[in-house]
Coordinates of C-alpha atoms in Angstrom, one line a residue:
X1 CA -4.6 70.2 82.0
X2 CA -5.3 68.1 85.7
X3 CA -4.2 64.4 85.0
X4 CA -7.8 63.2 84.7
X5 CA -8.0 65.4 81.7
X6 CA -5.2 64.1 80.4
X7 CA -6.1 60.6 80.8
X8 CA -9.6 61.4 79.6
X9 CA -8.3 62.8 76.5
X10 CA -5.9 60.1 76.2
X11 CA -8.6 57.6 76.2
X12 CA -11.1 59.1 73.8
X13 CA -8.2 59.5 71.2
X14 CA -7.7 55.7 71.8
X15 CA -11.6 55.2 71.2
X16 CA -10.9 56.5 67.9
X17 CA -7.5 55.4 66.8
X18 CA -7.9 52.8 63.6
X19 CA -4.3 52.0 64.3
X20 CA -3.6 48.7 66.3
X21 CA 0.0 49.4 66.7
X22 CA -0.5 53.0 68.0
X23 CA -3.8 52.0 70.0
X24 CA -1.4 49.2 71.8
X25 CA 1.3 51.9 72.3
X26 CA -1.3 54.3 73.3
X27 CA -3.0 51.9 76.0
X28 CA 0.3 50.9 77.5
X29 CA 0.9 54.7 78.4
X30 CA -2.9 54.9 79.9
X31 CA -2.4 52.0 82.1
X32 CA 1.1 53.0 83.2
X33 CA -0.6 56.3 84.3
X34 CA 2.6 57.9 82.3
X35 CA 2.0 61.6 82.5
X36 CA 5.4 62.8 81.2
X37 CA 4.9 60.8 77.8
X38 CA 1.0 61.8 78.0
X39 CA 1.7 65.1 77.7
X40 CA 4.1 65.5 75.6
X41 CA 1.8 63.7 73.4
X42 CA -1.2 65.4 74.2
X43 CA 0.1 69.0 74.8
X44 CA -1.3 70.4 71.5
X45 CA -1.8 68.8 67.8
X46 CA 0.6 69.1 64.8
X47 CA 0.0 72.2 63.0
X48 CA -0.8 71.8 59.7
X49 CA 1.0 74.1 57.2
X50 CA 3.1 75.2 54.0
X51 CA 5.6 72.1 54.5
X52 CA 1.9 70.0 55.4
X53 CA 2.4 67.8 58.4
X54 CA 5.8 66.6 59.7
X55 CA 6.9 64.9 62.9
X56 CA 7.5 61.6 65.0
X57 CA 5.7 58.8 64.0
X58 CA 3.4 57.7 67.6
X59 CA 0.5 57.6 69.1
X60 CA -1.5 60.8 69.7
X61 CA -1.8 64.4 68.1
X62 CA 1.4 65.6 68.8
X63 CA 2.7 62.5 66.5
X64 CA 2.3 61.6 63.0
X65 CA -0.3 58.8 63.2
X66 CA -3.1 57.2 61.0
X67 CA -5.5 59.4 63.3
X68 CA -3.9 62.1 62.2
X69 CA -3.5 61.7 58.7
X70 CA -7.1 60.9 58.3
X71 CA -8.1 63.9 59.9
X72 CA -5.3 66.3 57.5
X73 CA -6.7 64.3 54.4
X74 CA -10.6 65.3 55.3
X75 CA -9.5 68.5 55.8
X76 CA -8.2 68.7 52.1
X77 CA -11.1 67.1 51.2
X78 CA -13.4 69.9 52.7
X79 CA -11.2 72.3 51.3
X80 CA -11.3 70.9 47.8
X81 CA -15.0 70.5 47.7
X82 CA -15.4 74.1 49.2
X83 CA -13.4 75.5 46.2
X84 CA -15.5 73.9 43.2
X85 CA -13.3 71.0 43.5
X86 CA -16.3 68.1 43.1
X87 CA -15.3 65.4 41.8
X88 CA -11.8 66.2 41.3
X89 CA -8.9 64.3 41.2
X90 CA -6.2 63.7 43.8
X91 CA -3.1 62.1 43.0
X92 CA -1.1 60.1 46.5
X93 CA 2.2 59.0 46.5
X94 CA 4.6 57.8 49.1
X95 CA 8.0 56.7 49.6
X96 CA 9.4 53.8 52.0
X97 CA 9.5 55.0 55.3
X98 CA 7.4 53.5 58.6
X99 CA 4.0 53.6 57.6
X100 CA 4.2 55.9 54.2
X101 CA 1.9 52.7 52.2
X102 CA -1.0 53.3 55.6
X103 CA -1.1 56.7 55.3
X104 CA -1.4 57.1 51.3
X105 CA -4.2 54.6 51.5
X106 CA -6.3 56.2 54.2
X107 CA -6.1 59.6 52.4
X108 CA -7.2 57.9 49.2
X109 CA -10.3 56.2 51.5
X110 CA -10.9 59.6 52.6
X111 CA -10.5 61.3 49.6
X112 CA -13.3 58.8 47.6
X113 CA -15.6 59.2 50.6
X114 CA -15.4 62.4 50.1
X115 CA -16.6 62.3 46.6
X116 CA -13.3 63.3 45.1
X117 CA -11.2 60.4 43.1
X118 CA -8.7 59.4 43.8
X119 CA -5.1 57.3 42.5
X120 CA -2.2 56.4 44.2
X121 CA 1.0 55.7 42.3
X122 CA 1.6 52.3 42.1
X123 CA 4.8 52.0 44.7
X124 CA 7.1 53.9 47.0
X125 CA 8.7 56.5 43.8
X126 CA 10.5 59.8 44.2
X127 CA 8.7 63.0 45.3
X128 CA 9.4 64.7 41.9
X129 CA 7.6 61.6 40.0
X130 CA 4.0 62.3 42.5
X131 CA 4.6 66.7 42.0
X132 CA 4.5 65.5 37.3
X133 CA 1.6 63.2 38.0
X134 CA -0.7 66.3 39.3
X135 CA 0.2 68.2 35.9
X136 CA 0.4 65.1 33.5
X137 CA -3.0 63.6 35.4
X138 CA -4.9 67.2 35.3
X139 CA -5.3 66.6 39.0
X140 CA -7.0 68.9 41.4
X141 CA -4.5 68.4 44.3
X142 CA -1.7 65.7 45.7
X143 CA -0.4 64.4 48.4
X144 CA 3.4 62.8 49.1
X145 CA 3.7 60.9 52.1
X146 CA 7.6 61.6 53.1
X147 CA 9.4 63.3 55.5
X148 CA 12.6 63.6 53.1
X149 CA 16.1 63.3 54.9
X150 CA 14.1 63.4 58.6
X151 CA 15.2 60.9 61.3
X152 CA 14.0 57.4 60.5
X153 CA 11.4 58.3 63.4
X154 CA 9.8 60.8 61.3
X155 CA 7.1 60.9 58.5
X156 CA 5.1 63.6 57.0
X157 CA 2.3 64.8 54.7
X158 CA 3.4 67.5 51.5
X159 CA 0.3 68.9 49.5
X160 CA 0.2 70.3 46.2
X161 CA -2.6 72.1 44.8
X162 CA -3.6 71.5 41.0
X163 CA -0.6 73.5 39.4
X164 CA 2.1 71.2 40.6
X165 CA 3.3 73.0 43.4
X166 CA 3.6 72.7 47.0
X167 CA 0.1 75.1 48.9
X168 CA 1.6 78.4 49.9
X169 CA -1.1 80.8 52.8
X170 CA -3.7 81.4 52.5
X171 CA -4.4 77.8 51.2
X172 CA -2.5 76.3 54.0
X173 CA -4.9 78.3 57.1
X174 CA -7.5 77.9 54.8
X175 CA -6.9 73.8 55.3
X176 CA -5.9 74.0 58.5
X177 CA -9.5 75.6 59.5
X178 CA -11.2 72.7 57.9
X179 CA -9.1 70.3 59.5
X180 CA -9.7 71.6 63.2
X181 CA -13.4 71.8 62.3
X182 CA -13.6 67.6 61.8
X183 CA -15.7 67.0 65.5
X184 CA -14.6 63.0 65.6
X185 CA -12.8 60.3 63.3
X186 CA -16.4 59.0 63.2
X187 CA -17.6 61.7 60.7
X188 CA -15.2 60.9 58.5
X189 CA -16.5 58.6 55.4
X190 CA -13.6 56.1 54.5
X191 CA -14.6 53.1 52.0
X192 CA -12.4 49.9 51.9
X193 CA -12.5 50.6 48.0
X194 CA -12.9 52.7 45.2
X195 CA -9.9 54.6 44.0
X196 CA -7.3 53.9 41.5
X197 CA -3.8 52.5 42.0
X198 CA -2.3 53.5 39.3
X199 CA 0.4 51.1 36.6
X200 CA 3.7 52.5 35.7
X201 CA 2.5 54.4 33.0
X202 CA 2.5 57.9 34.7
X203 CA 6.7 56.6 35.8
X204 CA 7.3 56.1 31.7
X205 CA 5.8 59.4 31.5
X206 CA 7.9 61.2 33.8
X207 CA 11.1 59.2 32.7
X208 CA 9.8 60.1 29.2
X209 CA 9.8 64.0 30.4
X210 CA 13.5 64.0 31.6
X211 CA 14.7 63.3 27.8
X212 CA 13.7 67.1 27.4
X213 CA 16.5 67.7 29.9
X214 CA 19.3 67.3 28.1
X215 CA 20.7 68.8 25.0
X216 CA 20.2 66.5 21.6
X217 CA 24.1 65.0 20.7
X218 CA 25.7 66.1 24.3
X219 CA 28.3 64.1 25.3
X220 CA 27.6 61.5 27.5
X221 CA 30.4 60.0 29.0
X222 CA 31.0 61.5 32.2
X223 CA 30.9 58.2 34.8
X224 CA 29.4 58.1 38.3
X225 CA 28.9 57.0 41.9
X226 CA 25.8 57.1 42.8
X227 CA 23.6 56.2 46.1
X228 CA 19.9 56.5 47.1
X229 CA 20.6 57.3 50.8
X230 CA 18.6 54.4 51.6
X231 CA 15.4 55.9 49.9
X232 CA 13.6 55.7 46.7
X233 CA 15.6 57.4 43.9
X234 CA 17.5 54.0 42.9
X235 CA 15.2 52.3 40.3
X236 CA 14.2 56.0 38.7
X237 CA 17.5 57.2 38.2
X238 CA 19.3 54.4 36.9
X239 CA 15.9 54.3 34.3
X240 CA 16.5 57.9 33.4
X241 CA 20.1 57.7 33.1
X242 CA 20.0 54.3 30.8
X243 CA 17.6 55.9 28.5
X244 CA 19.9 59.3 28.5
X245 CA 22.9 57.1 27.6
X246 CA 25.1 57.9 30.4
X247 CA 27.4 55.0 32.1
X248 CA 25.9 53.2 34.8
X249 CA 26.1 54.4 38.0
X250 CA 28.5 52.3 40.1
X251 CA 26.0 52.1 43.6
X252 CA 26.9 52.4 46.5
X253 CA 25.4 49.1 47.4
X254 CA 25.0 49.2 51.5
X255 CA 22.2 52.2 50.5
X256 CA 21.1 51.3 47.4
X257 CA 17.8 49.8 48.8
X258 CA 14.9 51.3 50.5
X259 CA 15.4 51.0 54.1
X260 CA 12.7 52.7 56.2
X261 CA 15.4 52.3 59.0
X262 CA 18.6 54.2 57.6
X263 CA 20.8 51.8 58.7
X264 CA 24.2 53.3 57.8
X265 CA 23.6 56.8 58.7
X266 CA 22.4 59.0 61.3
X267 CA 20.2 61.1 59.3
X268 CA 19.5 60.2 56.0
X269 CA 20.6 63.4 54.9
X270 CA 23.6 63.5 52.1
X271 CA 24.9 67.6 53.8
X272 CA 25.2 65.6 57.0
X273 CA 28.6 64.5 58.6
X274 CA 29.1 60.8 57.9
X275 CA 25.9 60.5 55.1
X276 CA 28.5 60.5 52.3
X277 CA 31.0 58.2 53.5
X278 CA 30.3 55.2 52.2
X279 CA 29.5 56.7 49.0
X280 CA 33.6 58.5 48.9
X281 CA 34.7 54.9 49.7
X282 CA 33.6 54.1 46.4
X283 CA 34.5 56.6 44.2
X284 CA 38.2 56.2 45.8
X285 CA 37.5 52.6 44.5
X286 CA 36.2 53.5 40.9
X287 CA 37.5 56.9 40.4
X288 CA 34.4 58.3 38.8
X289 CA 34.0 62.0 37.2
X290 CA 31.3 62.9 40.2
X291 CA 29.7 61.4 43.0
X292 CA 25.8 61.6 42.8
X293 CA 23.5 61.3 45.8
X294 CA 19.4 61.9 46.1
X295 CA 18.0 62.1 49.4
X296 CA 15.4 59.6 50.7
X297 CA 12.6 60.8 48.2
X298 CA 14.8 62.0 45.8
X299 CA 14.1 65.2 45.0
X300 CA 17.3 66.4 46.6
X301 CA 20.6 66.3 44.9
X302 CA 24.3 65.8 46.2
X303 CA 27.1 66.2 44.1
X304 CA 30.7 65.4 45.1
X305 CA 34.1 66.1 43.2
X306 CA 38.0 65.1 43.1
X307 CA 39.3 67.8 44.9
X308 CA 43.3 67.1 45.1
X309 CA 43.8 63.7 46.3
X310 CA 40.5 63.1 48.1
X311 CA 36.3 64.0 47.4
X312 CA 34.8 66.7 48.9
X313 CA 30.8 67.8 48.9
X314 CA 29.7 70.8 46.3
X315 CA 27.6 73.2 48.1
X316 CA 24.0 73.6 46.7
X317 CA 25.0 77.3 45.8
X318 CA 28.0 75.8 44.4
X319 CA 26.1 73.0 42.5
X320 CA 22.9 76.2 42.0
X321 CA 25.5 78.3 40.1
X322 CA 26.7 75.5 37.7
X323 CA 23.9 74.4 36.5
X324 CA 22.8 78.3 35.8
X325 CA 26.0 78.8 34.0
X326 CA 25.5 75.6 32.0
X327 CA 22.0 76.2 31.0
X328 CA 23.1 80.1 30.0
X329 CA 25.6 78.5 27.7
X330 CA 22.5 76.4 26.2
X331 CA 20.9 79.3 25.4
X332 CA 18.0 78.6 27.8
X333 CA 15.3 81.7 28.5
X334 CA 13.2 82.8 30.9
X335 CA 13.4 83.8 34.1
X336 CA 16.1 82.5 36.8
X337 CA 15.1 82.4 40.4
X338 CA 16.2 81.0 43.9
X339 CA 15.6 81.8 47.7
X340 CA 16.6 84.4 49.3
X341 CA 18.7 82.3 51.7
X342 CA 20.9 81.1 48.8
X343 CA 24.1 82.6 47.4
X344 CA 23.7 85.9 44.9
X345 CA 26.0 84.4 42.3
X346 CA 23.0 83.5 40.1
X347 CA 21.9 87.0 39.9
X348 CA 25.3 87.8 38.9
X349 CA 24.9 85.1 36.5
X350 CA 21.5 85.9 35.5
X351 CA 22.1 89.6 34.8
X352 CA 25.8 89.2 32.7
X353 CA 23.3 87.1 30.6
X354 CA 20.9 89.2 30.1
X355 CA 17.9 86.9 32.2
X356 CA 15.5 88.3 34.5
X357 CA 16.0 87.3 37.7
X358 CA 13.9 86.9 41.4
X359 CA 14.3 86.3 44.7
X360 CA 11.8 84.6 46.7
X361 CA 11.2 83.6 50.2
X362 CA 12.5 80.0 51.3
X363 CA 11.0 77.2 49.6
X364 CA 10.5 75.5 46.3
X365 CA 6.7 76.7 47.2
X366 CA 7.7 79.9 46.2
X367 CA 10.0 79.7 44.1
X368 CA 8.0 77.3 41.8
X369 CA 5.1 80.5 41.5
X370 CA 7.7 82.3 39.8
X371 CA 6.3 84.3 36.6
X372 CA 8.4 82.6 33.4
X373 CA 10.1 80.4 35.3
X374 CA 13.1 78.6 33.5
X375 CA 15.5 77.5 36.4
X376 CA 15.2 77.5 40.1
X377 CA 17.2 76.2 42.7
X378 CA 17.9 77.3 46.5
X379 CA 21.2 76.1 48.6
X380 CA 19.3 72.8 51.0
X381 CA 20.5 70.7 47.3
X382 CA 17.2 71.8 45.9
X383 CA 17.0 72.1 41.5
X384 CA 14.1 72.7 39.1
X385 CA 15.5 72.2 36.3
X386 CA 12.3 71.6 34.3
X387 CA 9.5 73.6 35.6
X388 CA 7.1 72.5 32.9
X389 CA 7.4 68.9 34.1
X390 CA 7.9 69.4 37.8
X391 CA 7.1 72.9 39.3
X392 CA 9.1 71.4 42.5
X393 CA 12.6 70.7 43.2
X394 CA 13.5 67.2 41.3
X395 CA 16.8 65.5 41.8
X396 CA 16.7 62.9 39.2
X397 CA 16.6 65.5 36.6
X398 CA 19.1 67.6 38.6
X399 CA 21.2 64.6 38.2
X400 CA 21.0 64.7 34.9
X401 CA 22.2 67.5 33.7
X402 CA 25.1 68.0 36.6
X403 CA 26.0 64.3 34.7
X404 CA 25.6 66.6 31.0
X405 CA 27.8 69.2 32.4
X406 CA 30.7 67.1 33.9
X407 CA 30.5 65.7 30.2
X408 CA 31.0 68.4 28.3
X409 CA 34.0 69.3 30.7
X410 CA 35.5 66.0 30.0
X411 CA 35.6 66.6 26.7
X412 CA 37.6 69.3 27.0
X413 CA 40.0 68.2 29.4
X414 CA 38.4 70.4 32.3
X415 CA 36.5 69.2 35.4
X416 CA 33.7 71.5 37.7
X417 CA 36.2 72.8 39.4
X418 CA 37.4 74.5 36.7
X419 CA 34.1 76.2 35.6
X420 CA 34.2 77.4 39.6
X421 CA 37.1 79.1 39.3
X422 CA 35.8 80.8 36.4
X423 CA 32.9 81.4 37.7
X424 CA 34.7 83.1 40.5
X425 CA 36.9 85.2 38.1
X426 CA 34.0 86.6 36.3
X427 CA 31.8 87.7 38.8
X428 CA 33.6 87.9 42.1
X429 CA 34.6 84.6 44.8
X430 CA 30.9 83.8 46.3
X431 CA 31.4 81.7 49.4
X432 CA 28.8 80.8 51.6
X433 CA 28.3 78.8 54.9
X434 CA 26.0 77.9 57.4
X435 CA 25.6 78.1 61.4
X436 CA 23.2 75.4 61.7
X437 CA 22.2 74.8 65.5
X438 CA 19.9 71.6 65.9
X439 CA 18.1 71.9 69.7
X440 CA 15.7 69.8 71.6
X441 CA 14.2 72.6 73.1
X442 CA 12.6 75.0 70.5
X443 CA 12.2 77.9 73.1
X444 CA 16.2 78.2 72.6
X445 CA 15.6 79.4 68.9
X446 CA 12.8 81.8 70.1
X447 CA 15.1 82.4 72.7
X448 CA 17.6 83.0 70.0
X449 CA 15.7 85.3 67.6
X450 CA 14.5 87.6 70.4
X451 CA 18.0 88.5 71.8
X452 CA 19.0 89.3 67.9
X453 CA 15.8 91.2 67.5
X454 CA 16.4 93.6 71.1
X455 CA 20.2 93.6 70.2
X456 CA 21.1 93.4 66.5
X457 CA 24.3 93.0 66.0
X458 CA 26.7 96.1 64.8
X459 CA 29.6 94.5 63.2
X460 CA 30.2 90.7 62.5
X461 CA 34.0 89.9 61.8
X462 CA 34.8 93.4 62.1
X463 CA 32.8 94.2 58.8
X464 CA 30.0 97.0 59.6
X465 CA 26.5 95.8 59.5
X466 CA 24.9 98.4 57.2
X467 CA 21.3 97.2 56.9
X468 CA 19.6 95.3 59.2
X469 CA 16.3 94.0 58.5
X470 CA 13.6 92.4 60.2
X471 CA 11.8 90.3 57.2
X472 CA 8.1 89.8 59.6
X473 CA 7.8 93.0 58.5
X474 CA 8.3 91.9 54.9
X475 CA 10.0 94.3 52.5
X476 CA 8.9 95.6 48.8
X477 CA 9.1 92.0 47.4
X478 CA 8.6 89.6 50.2
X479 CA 5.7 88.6 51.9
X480 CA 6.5 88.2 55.7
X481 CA 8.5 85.5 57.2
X482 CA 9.7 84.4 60.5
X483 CA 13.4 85.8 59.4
X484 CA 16.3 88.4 59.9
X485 CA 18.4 89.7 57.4
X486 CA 21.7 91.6 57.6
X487 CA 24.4 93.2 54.7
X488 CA 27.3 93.8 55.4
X489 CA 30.3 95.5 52.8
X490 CA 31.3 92.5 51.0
X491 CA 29.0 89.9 53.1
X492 CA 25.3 89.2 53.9
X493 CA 23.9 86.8 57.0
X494 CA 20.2 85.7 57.2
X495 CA 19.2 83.8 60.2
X496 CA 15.8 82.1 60.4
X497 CA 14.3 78.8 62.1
X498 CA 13.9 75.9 60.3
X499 CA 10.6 74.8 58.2
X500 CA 10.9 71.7 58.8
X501 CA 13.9 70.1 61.6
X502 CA 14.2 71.8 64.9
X503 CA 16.8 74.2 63.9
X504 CA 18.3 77.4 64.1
X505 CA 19.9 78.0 60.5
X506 CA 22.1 81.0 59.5
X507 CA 23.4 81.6 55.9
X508 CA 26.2 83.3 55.2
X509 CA 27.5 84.6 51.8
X510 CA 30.8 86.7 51.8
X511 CA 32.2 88.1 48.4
X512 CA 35.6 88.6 47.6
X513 CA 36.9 90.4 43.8
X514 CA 39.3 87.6 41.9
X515 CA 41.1 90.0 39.6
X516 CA 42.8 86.5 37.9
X517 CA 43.0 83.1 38.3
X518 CA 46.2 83.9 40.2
X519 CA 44.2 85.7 42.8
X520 CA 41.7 82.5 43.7
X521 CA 44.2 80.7 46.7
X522 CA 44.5 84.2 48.4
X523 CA 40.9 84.9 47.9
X524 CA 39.5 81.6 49.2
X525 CA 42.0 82.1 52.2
X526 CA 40.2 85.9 53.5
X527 CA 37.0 83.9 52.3
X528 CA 37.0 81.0 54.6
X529 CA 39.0 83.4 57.5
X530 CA 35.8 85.7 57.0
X531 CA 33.0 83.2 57.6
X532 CA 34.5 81.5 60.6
X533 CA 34.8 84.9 62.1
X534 CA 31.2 86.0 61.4
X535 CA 30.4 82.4 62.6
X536 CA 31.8 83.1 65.7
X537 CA 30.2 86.6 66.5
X538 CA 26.6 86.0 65.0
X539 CA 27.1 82.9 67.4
X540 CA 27.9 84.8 69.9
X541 CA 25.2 87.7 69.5
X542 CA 22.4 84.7 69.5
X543 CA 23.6 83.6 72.2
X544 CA 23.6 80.1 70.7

């Protein structure tokens, strides 16, 4: 593209642009001539897929903008119609970040000029409480406005279709076509009126819902530290844990309110270094049973324990595996199901009792399709817990019963921990970690992939690499995905880029026999020695 294209291109986006904060920004760049920033901005358009739209909040169609949210929202419109969709409903909601309250209202505008309704919940509320309202509302589609943990730069655009869970391909290209195939802004009907905004009746519903969580009579007395992260989960957790019967959460107050600008961390993101300081300050102040933290649109969950003299993080395969073994103790049915990227304790634990179980590709997309499901759960803190209220990872009701659990262990003198180690005994020490490589540069991870690809490695820690697969090519139960997969005697690696952050992320599980409780130190010892050497060499073999 010559300059003059640029700049021509530039300036018929700003013809269009509804914003005046982005058409301000946007005519600054113009006048300064700024081709660098131009370009970046103008090199492409935001591609539009199974995660929707996520990026930096700006000025032109490499950013997340009211331009091009309105075109992403008439593309779901065109879609809906096409599909015998008329008239349908589409539920919006949004949490508090930069420009969230904009975007929800513009898709509404679209969606009524459309001739679809349309409601938006009634204020920034978790992502779990928006995936209920499609079921509970009998909508045809929904739309959050969040970018989760992102950056404070960030925003984005999720879509559900009318079952409750997040589009999956073909819907996704299907959208995408229809979205490429809007000419100008100017064809796009938007009315200054005529959807709902909906009262808190759909929040008393949901909060209503969780109650189904929790066994009748459980104890209830485990006590907390809890913090929002700075996002939205506050004022719907402390709801569903009064009405539960559990303590009040002591909160961590500094992130206790919605702050579009995460003040006190540098990504709003509770597996990130720093996110969970404040929040161990406190419980070393209260000494609670568990620390409790949602990400900014809450359907995340963190949990945190006394380990020793000091708190320490759960992993989500940790926190994935207790939640299975408590519901199998509950008698729960149905089928138990998690990403393949997440550790295989559960199928351990799903096959000792007896459950079927499935592994699905990455995402609570997939894993909310499965057949029967009854729990679900993968490693990024990610729990469906009750997939006939939200087919979508929730972390208010994940919250819940983690709280339930640690109760019933009070009772009998016995913390998480405990049930870890047994855990361990029973079906073997899982221990998992993750290389996770965040790059400015997103040619490194193709860069990355590649050399693994031309030169797989042989051996990683000195343990041979007996299967080596390439998951484009997909295998009998998986569709493709951009992914590799290696097992190793005792161990298994998956490397893949990130959905959603400009990341390289690799998983690794290794499994180590625990004879007796005796055995655990010496096991988690050659566990952790294990993973920091595969570390190094898949490290190493990526060249990364």
């Amino acid at each position: 593209m010559t300059t003059d294209d640029l700049l021509a291109r530039a300036q018929a986006w700003l013809t269009e642009d509804p914003d005046p904060e982005t058409r301000d920004e946007l005519a600054k760049l113009i006048a300064a001539h700024d081709v660098q920033e131009l370009s970046a901005r103008f090199s492409g358009t935001l591609q539009f897929g199974t995660a929707g739209l996520r990026g930096e909040l700006g000025a032109g169609p490499m950013r997340m903008n009211r331009s091009v949210v309105i075109r992403a929202a008439a593309g779901l419109a065109a879609y809906l119609n096409k599909n015998g969709h008329t008239n349908g409903l589409v539920v919006i909601g949004y949490d508090a970040r930069h420009k969230s309250h904009d975007f929800a209202r513009d898709t509404a505008a679209v969606m009524t000029g459309a001739g679809l309704r349309a409601a938006i919940l009634p204020r920034p509320l978790p992502t779990p409480v928006l995936a209920f309202a499609i079921r509970h509302l009998g909508a045809v589609a929904g739309v959050e406005v969040t970018a989760s943990h992102n950056p404070p730069r960030d925003n984005g655009y999720k879509v559900y279709l009318g079952d409750g869970s997040q589009i999956v391909p073909p819907a996704d290209t299907d959208i995408a076509a229809e979205i490429a195939a809007i000419p100008s802004l100017t064809t796009v009907s938007r009315p200054t009126e005529g959807w709902d905004t909906l009262d808190d009746g759909v929040l008393d519903a949901y909060l209503a819902r969780t109650d189904a969580v929790l066994s009748p009579g459980s104890p209830r007395t485990a006590r907390t530290v809890y913090t929002a992260m700075h996002g939205v989960g506050r004022e719907t957790l402390l709801a569903a844990f009064a009405r539960a019967g559990f303590p009040a959460p002591d909160l961590v107050a500094e992130q206790a309110d919605p702050d579009p600008d995460f003040p006190t961390v540098a990504f709003p993101n509770p597996e990130e270094p720093g996110a969970m300081d404040l929040a161990f300050a406190k419980a070393r102040e209260t000494d609670p049973d568990l620390v409790i933290a949602n990400d900014p649109d809450a359907d995340r969950c963190a949990v945190a324990v006394k380990d020793g003299t000091d708190w320490r993080m759960l992993r989500g395969d940790e926190v994935g595996a207790l939640l299975a073994a408590h519901l199998v103790n509950r008698g729960a049915r149905g089928t138990f199901a998690e990403s393949i990227v997440s550790s295989s304790l559960l199928g351990r634990i799903a096959e000792k009792a007896g459950l079927p179980y499935e592994e699905t590709l990455t995402g609570f997309k997939w894993i909310a399709r499965v057949d029967g499901l009854r729990y679900g759960y993968e490693e990024a803190l990610g729990y469906c817990v009750d997939p006939e209220g939200v087919r979508d990872k929730d972390g208010i009701t994940a919250a819940l019963l983690i709280t339930e659990l640690a109760s019933v262990l009070k009772e009998q003198n016995r913390t998480l921990l405990d049930l870890l180690d047994d855990l361990a005994v029973e079906h073997g020490l899982h221990a998992t970690d993750q290389l996770s490589v965040r790059v400015q540069d997103l040619s490194l991870i193709a860069d990355a992939m590649r050399r693994l690809r031309e030169q797989p490695p042989t051996q990683l820690a000195g343990l041979a690499v007996t299967d080596a697969e390439d998951l484009t090519r997909g295998t009998a139960k998986l569709p493709p995905t951009d992914g590799l997969r290696y097992t190793l005697k005792g161990a298994r690696v998956i490397v893949r880029p990130s959905g959603t952050e400009p990341k390289l992320k690799c998983y690794l599980e290794v499994v180590i026999p625990v004879p007796a409780h005796s055995d655990l130190p010496a096991a988690r010892a050659r566990a952790t020695e294990l993973l920091a050497a595969i570390k190094r060499d898949l490290s190493t073999a990526a060249g990364i």
